[in-house]
Amino acid sequence: SIMFRQILLVCFLAVSSNCKGEDVVPQIIPQCPLSVPGLTWEFKDGRDQAIMAIPTRDMCYLECLNTAGCAGATWQLNDIAEGICFLFKEIEEYQPCHFCESAKAPLPVNDVCNAPEDKILDIQDTKNELDCIDRCARKSGECQFYSYFGEESILPNKCMLFKSCEDVTNAEGCPDIHSGEIQCFMPPQCSDYKILDHFTRKDTFRQFHLCDTNDNIENIASPDWDEDGWYRVKGEAGSYIPAYEVPFQSCGTVHSGYLKDTHPVMHGETKNATVCFTDADEPCAFEKEIQITRCAGFFVYKLEEPGKCDARYCTSDHPTQQITSDNE
């Protein structure tokens, strides 16, 4: 009965570890970014929808949440129309856009997640469904599902966050309850990249004279270099291109390449950066412009060949501090 479902949901509230009605969102960088700037999808007339005079990104995303069949939304800044909100029925390959930001709609879950106590992360007061989704994304990658109770529901403006949703409670007869699985939005390079993993790249390595070159030069070309493109540092190479000065003749080369800039902070963020290459007398004898994207738990780097042999991108176990000094 409806009364039984009400009691069940109140019981969920009772077992919550944080059910004090406090409207506080921890300042945690989401492991699961809900949106990404500079990317959208192909817009098709007759299938997709463009709404004029939408002044903010969040208002656009709420339009998507309130539109049946909306798979994703792009908000684009426009001086004439104040802002344009594009709602997509289908989202396929990414394509670039200017002054825009896009988000995927959550995958809908019928009814309400019926999870055991150890699968309920939190229950909070919230403003709207988008705020509930954002709170799920800020649970450091733990939260996958949510149930939002609207103003007309039995628990107005409550947000339930779940680790998983293997079972549901039938919400028929209980209006204004919205549940879904959040969709992380990472740039395509976070899943389509090459690997730098050779041990000679480490900033602590002082032997060999290898080179990151697109030419296949025997005994000189780096064994893990595969032409220009997006790279992730893994394995014996460490996890990062270091953002500190690396000595001349390190990293299995002569001209050691290190970051002159810091890494991006927000997940899904891409920033331009400069790599310095050392010389015997100059810590930054020549430079190369690159891009860095922060993905979920790692970084990827858009690299071009340095343009000089012997020159090479260094790697390390730590982004900002040299830990050891082997192979001296």
Short mmCIF file of C-alpha atoms in Angstrom, two decimals:
data_model
loop_
_atom_site.label_atom_id
_atom_site.label_comp_id
_atom_site.label_asym_id
_atom_site.label_seq_id
_atom_site.Cartn_x
_atom_site.Cartn_y
_atom_site.Cartn_z
CA SER A 1 0.00 0.00 0.00
CA ILE A 2 0.96 3.66 -0.26
CA MET A 3 1.13 3.88 3.54
CA PHE A 4 3.58 0.97 3.65
CA ARG A 5 5.82 2.66 1.10
CA GLN A 6 5.73 5.88 3.14
CA ILE A 7 6.79 3.98 6.25
CA LEU A 8 9.55 2.25 4.29
CA LEU A 9 10.94 5.55 3.06
CA VAL A 10 10.81 7.08 6.53
CA CYS A 11 12.73 4.05 7.78
CA PHE A 12 15.36 4.80 5.16
CA LEU A 13 15.66 8.24 6.71
CA ALA A 14 15.97 6.80 10.18
CA VAL A 15 18.97 4.62 9.31
CA SER A 16 20.78 7.44 7.56
CA SER A 17 24.00 8.51 9.22
CA ASN A 18 23.37 12.16 8.35
CA CYS A 19 19.70 13.08 8.56
CA LYS A 20 19.76 16.41 10.37
CA GLY A 21 18.28 18.53 7.62
CA GLU A 22 21.54 20.39 7.11
CA ASP A 23 21.86 21.90 3.65
CA VAL A 24 25.62 21.57 3.36
CA VAL A 25 27.52 20.30 0.32
CA PRO A 26 31.12 19.30 1.14
CA GLN A 27 33.67 21.14 -0.95
CA ILE A 28 34.92 18.04 -2.73
CA ILE A 29 36.05 17.97 -6.33
CA PRO A 30 33.74 15.51 -8.09
CA GLN A 31 35.32 12.29 -9.31
CA CYS A 32 32.38 12.19 -11.70
CA PRO A 33 32.04 15.51 -13.55
CA LEU A 34 28.50 16.11 -14.76
CA SER A 35 29.46 18.49 -17.56
CA VAL A 36 32.35 19.40 -19.82
CA PRO A 37 33.06 22.66 -21.69
CA GLY A 38 33.79 22.91 -25.40
CA LEU A 39 32.04 19.71 -26.53
CA THR A 40 28.55 18.90 -27.83
CA TRP A 41 26.80 16.45 -30.18
CA GLU A 42 25.31 16.64 -33.66
CA PHE A 43 22.05 18.61 -33.66
CA LYS A 44 19.29 17.32 -35.96
CA ASP A 45 16.21 19.37 -36.82
CA GLY A 46 12.99 17.52 -36.12
CA ARG A 47 14.63 15.31 -33.53
CA ASP A 48 16.39 17.73 -31.19
CA GLN A 49 15.19 20.97 -29.66
CA ALA A 50 16.69 24.48 -29.29
CA ILE A 51 15.28 26.77 -26.58
CA MET A 52 16.14 30.47 -26.70
CA ALA A 53 16.66 32.89 -23.80
CA ILE A 54 17.95 30.39 -21.24
CA PRO A 55 20.34 32.55 -19.19
CA THR A 56 22.24 29.89 -17.21
CA ARG A 57 23.72 26.45 -17.67
CA ASP A 58 21.80 24.99 -14.73
CA MET A 59 18.47 26.20 -16.13
CA CYS A 60 19.31 24.42 -19.37
CA TYR A 61 20.13 21.16 -17.58
CA LEU A 62 16.86 21.37 -15.63
CA GLU A 63 15.04 21.71 -18.97
CA CYS A 64 16.63 18.42 -20.01
CA LEU A 65 15.64 16.70 -16.76
CA ASN A 66 12.04 17.87 -17.23
CA THR A 67 11.85 16.83 -20.92
CA ALA A 68 10.90 13.24 -21.70
CA GLY A 69 13.51 11.42 -23.76
CA CYS A 70 16.27 14.04 -23.31
CA ALA A 71 19.63 12.26 -23.41
CA GLY A 72 21.85 15.33 -23.03
CA ALA A 73 21.91 19.12 -23.11
CA THR A 74 24.26 21.83 -24.32
CA TRP A 75 24.07 25.39 -23.05
CA GLN A 76 25.73 27.98 -25.30
CA LEU A 77 26.37 31.60 -24.40
CA ASN A 78 24.81 33.89 -26.99
CA ASP A 79 24.71 37.70 -26.79
CA ILE A 80 21.58 38.03 -28.92
CA ALA A 81 19.48 35.25 -27.37
CA GLU A 82 20.99 35.57 -23.85
CA GLY A 83 21.69 31.85 -23.94
CA ILE A 84 20.58 28.89 -26.06
CA CYS A 85 19.72 25.49 -24.62
CA PHE A 86 20.02 22.53 -27.00
CA LEU A 87 18.24 19.34 -25.96
CA PHE A 88 19.32 16.10 -27.65
CA LYS A 89 17.28 12.93 -28.05
CA GLU A 90 20.43 11.02 -29.06
CA ILE A 91 24.06 11.64 -28.12
CA GLU A 92 26.71 9.97 -30.24
CA GLU A 93 30.13 11.27 -31.28
CA TYR A 94 31.42 14.45 -29.69
CA GLN A 95 32.07 17.56 -31.71
CA PRO A 96 33.63 20.88 -30.63
CA CYS A 97 31.62 24.01 -29.83
CA HIS A 98 32.50 27.54 -28.69
CA PHE A 99 31.30 29.21 -25.48
CA CYS A 100 29.36 26.08 -24.56
CA GLU A 101 29.08 23.40 -21.89
CA SER A 102 27.30 20.03 -22.10
CA ALA A 103 25.92 17.41 -19.72
CA LYS A 104 24.44 13.96 -20.13
CA ALA A 105 21.05 13.20 -18.59
CA PRO A 106 21.02 10.50 -15.90
CA LEU A 107 19.84 7.05 -16.94
CA PRO A 108 16.27 6.80 -15.63
CA VAL A 109 15.39 4.30 -12.90
CA ASN A 110 11.71 3.48 -12.50
CA ASP A 111 10.36 3.78 -8.96
CA VAL A 112 12.65 4.27 -5.92
CA CYS A 113 15.90 2.46 -5.14
CA ASN A 114 15.31 -0.10 -2.40
CA ALA A 115 18.79 -0.52 -0.97
CA PRO A 116 20.10 -2.05 2.26
CA GLU A 117 21.54 0.26 4.89
CA ASP A 118 25.15 -0.25 3.77
CA LYS A 119 24.25 0.92 0.23
CA ILE A 120 22.65 4.21 1.36
CA LEU A 121 25.31 6.90 1.37
CA ASP A 122 23.30 9.87 2.60
CA ILE A 123 19.93 11.63 2.73
CA GLN A 124 19.95 15.41 2.45
CA ASP A 125 17.71 18.40 1.95
CA THR A 126 18.05 19.71 -1.59
CA LYS A 127 16.73 22.44 -3.90
CA ASN A 128 15.87 20.44 -7.01
CA GLU A 129 16.77 17.30 -8.94
CA LEU A 130 19.89 18.86 -10.47
CA ASP A 131 21.18 19.73 -6.99
CA CYS A 132 20.54 16.12 -5.92
CA ILE A 133 22.50 14.82 -8.91
CA ASP A 134 25.36 17.20 -8.13
CA ARG A 135 25.51 15.94 -4.54
CA CYS A 136 25.79 12.39 -5.84
CA ALA A 137 28.67 13.40 -8.14
CA ARG A 138 30.49 14.98 -5.19
CA LYS A 139 30.57 11.74 -3.22
CA SER A 140 34.10 11.04 -4.50
CA GLY A 141 33.04 8.36 -6.97
CA GLU A 142 31.03 6.32 -4.43
CA CYS A 143 27.54 7.46 -5.43
CA GLN A 144 26.02 5.93 -8.56
CA PHE A 145 22.25 6.33 -8.03
CA TYR A 146 19.91 8.91 -6.53
CA SER A 147 16.24 9.40 -5.73
CA TYR A 148 14.91 12.95 -5.62
CA PHE A 149 11.61 13.70 -3.86
CA GLY A 150 9.96 16.80 -5.32
CA GLU A 151 7.76 19.34 -3.61
CA GLU A 152 4.62 17.28 -4.29
CA SER A 153 6.09 14.03 -2.92
CA ILE A 154 5.68 12.42 0.50
CA LEU A 155 9.17 13.64 1.51
CA PRO A 156 9.45 17.09 -0.10
CA ASN A 157 12.89 18.16 -1.32
CA LYS A 158 14.78 15.15 -0.01
CA CYS A 159 17.71 13.63 -1.87
CA MET A 160 18.69 9.98 -1.29
CA LEU A 161 22.14 8.86 -2.48
CA PHE A 162 22.99 5.21 -3.17
CA LYS A 163 26.09 3.15 -3.94
CA SER A 164 24.00 0.73 -6.00
CA CYS A 165 20.39 0.03 -6.93
CA GLU A 166 19.86 -3.70 -7.41
CA ASP A 167 16.21 -3.52 -6.36
CA VAL A 168 13.45 -0.89 -6.44
CA THR A 169 10.32 -0.10 -4.44
CA ASN A 170 7.20 0.43 -6.54
CA ALA A 171 6.39 4.15 -6.32
CA GLU A 172 3.04 3.91 -8.11
CA GLY A 173 0.65 6.33 -6.44
CA CYS A 174 3.53 8.37 -4.95
CA PRO A 175 3.93 11.39 -7.23
CA ASP A 176 6.97 13.57 -7.94
CA ILE A 177 9.74 11.03 -7.23
CA HIS A 178 12.63 10.96 -9.70
CA SER A 179 15.40 8.34 -9.65
CA GLY A 180 18.37 7.78 -11.91
CA GLU A 181 21.94 6.64 -12.45
CA ILE A 182 24.31 9.56 -12.89
CA GLN A 183 26.35 9.80 -16.10
CA CYS A 184 29.96 10.89 -15.73
CA PHE A 185 31.10 13.19 -18.51
CA MET A 186 34.76 12.80 -19.37
CA PRO A 187 36.41 14.15 -22.53
CA PRO A 188 37.05 11.46 -25.18
CA GLN A 189 40.82 11.52 -24.56
CA CYS A 190 40.16 10.00 -21.11
CA SER A 191 39.33 6.71 -22.81
CA ASP A 192 41.30 7.01 -26.06
CA TYR A 193 45.00 7.50 -25.39
CA LYS A 194 48.45 5.99 -25.90
CA ILE A 195 50.76 4.83 -23.11
CA LEU A 196 54.16 6.03 -21.90
CA ASP A 197 55.43 3.24 -19.66
CA HIS A 198 59.16 2.68 -20.27
CA PHE A 199 61.30 2.70 -17.13
CA THR A 200 63.99 4.87 -18.78
CA ARG A 201 61.60 7.87 -18.75
CA LYS A 202 61.68 8.25 -14.98
CA ASP A 203 63.24 11.51 -13.79
CA THR A 204 65.67 9.44 -11.69
CA PHE A 205 67.15 7.57 -14.68
CA ARG A 206 70.56 8.84 -15.84
CA GLN A 207 71.54 6.44 -18.66
CA PHE A 208 70.95 6.20 -22.43
CA HIS A 209 70.31 8.96 -24.96
CA LEU A 210 66.83 8.22 -26.31
CA CYS A 211 64.57 10.60 -28.22
CA ASP A 212 60.81 11.13 -28.63
CA THR A 213 60.77 11.20 -32.42
CA ASN A 214 58.22 10.29 -35.06
CA ASP A 215 61.07 8.87 -37.16
CA ASN A 216 61.88 5.22 -36.61
CA ILE A 217 65.55 5.60 -35.75
CA GLU A 218 67.09 2.39 -34.40
CA ASN A 219 68.61 2.62 -30.90
CA ILE A 220 67.54 6.27 -30.58
CA ALA A 221 63.73 6.38 -30.83
CA SER A 222 61.94 5.91 -27.50
CA PRO A 223 60.41 2.42 -27.37
CA ASP A 224 57.08 3.73 -25.97
CA TRP A 225 56.69 6.77 -28.26
CA ASP A 226 53.99 6.40 -30.95
CA GLU A 227 53.84 9.73 -32.79
CA ASP A 228 51.96 12.84 -31.66
CA GLY A 229 48.76 12.40 -29.64
CA TRP A 230 47.22 11.97 -26.20
CA TYR A 231 49.31 9.95 -23.73
CA ARG A 232 48.82 8.54 -20.26
CA VAL A 233 51.84 7.78 -18.04
CA LYS A 234 51.64 4.29 -16.51
CA GLY A 235 53.59 1.34 -15.17
CA GLU A 236 57.33 1.64 -14.67
CA ALA A 237 57.29 5.20 -16.00
CA GLY A 238 55.20 6.41 -13.04
CA SER A 239 52.00 8.44 -13.34
CA TYR A 240 52.91 12.04 -14.25
CA ILE A 241 55.02 14.42 -16.28
CA PRO A 242 56.74 16.21 -13.37
CA ALA A 243 55.93 19.86 -12.64
CA TYR A 244 59.42 20.60 -11.28
CA GLU A 245 62.83 21.14 -12.82
CA VAL A 246 64.55 17.92 -13.87
CA PRO A 247 68.37 17.91 -14.27
CA PHE A 248 70.08 17.90 -17.64
CA GLN A 249 70.76 14.39 -18.99
CA SER A 250 67.97 12.72 -17.01
CA CYS A 251 65.05 10.53 -18.12
CA GLY A 252 67.18 8.45 -20.49
CA THR A 253 67.98 11.45 -22.71
CA VAL A 254 70.07 14.62 -23.00
CA HIS A 255 67.41 17.36 -23.00
CA SER A 256 65.03 16.45 -20.16
CA GLY A 257 61.45 17.68 -20.54
CA TYR A 258 59.41 18.79 -17.49
CA LEU A 259 56.28 20.88 -16.90
CA LYS A 260 56.66 24.61 -16.43
CA ASP A 261 53.00 24.75 -15.28
CA THR A 262 50.72 22.95 -12.83
CA HIS A 263 48.25 20.18 -13.55
CA PRO A 264 44.51 20.96 -13.90
CA VAL A 265 42.47 20.66 -10.69
CA MET A 266 38.90 19.86 -11.79
CA HIS A 267 38.04 16.42 -13.15
CA GLY A 268 37.36 16.66 -16.88
CA GLU A 269 39.28 19.97 -17.10
CA THR A 270 41.75 20.53 -19.96
CA LYS A 271 44.39 23.25 -19.79
CA ASN A 272 47.27 24.47 -21.95
CA ALA A 273 50.74 24.03 -20.50
CA THR A 274 54.40 24.46 -21.39
CA VAL A 275 57.14 21.84 -21.21
CA CYS A 276 60.72 23.04 -20.69
CA PHE A 277 63.68 21.07 -22.05
CA THR A 278 66.99 21.41 -20.26
CA ASP A 279 70.44 22.11 -21.64
CA ALA A 280 73.86 22.04 -19.98
CA ASP A 281 73.63 25.74 -19.10
CA GLU A 282 69.89 26.46 -19.28
CA PRO A 283 67.09 24.83 -17.24
CA CYS A 284 64.66 25.88 -19.99
CA ALA A 285 66.70 25.93 -23.20
CA PHE A 286 63.63 25.42 -25.44
CA GLU A 287 59.91 24.85 -24.93
CA LYS A 288 56.98 22.88 -26.29
CA GLU A 289 53.28 23.69 -25.85
CA ILE A 290 51.08 20.78 -24.72
CA GLN A 291 47.62 20.16 -23.25
CA ILE A 292 46.71 18.30 -20.04
CA THR A 293 43.35 16.77 -19.11
CA ARG A 294 42.45 15.55 -15.65
CA CYS A 295 40.47 12.32 -15.92
CA ALA A 296 39.00 10.20 -13.11
CA GLY A 297 42.11 9.22 -11.16
CA PHE A 298 44.77 10.08 -13.75
CA PHE A 299 45.99 12.68 -16.25
CA VAL A 300 46.45 12.52 -20.02
CA TYR A 301 48.84 14.74 -21.98
CA LYS A 302 48.56 15.87 -25.61
CA LEU A 303 52.18 15.69 -26.77
CA GLU A 304 54.09 16.48 -29.95
CA GLU A 305 57.62 15.37 -30.69
CA PRO A 306 60.03 17.86 -29.07
CA GLY A 307 61.68 18.60 -32.42
CA LYS A 308 65.24 17.92 -31.30
CA CYS A 309 67.26 14.82 -30.56
CA ASP A 310 68.09 13.89 -27.95
CA ALA A 311 65.02 15.33 -26.21
CA ARG A 312 62.32 13.49 -24.30
CA TYR A 313 59.35 13.99 -21.98
CA CYS A 314 60.26 12.99 -18.43
CA THR A 315 57.93 11.08 -16.09
CA SER A 316 57.71 10.59 -12.35
CA ASP A 317 55.81 9.00 -9.47
CA HIS A 318 54.81 12.38 -8.04
CA PRO A 319 53.59 15.49 -9.90
CA THR A 320 55.36 18.16 -7.85
CA GLN A 321 58.21 16.58 -5.91
CA GLN A 322 61.20 14.47 -6.85
CA ILE A 323 61.27 11.46 -4.50
CA THR A 324 64.43 9.50 -5.24
CA SER A 325 67.56 9.70 -7.33
CA ASP A 326 68.59 6.33 -8.72
CA ASN A 327 71.03 5.40 -11.48
CA GLU A 328 73.32 8.32 -10.69
#
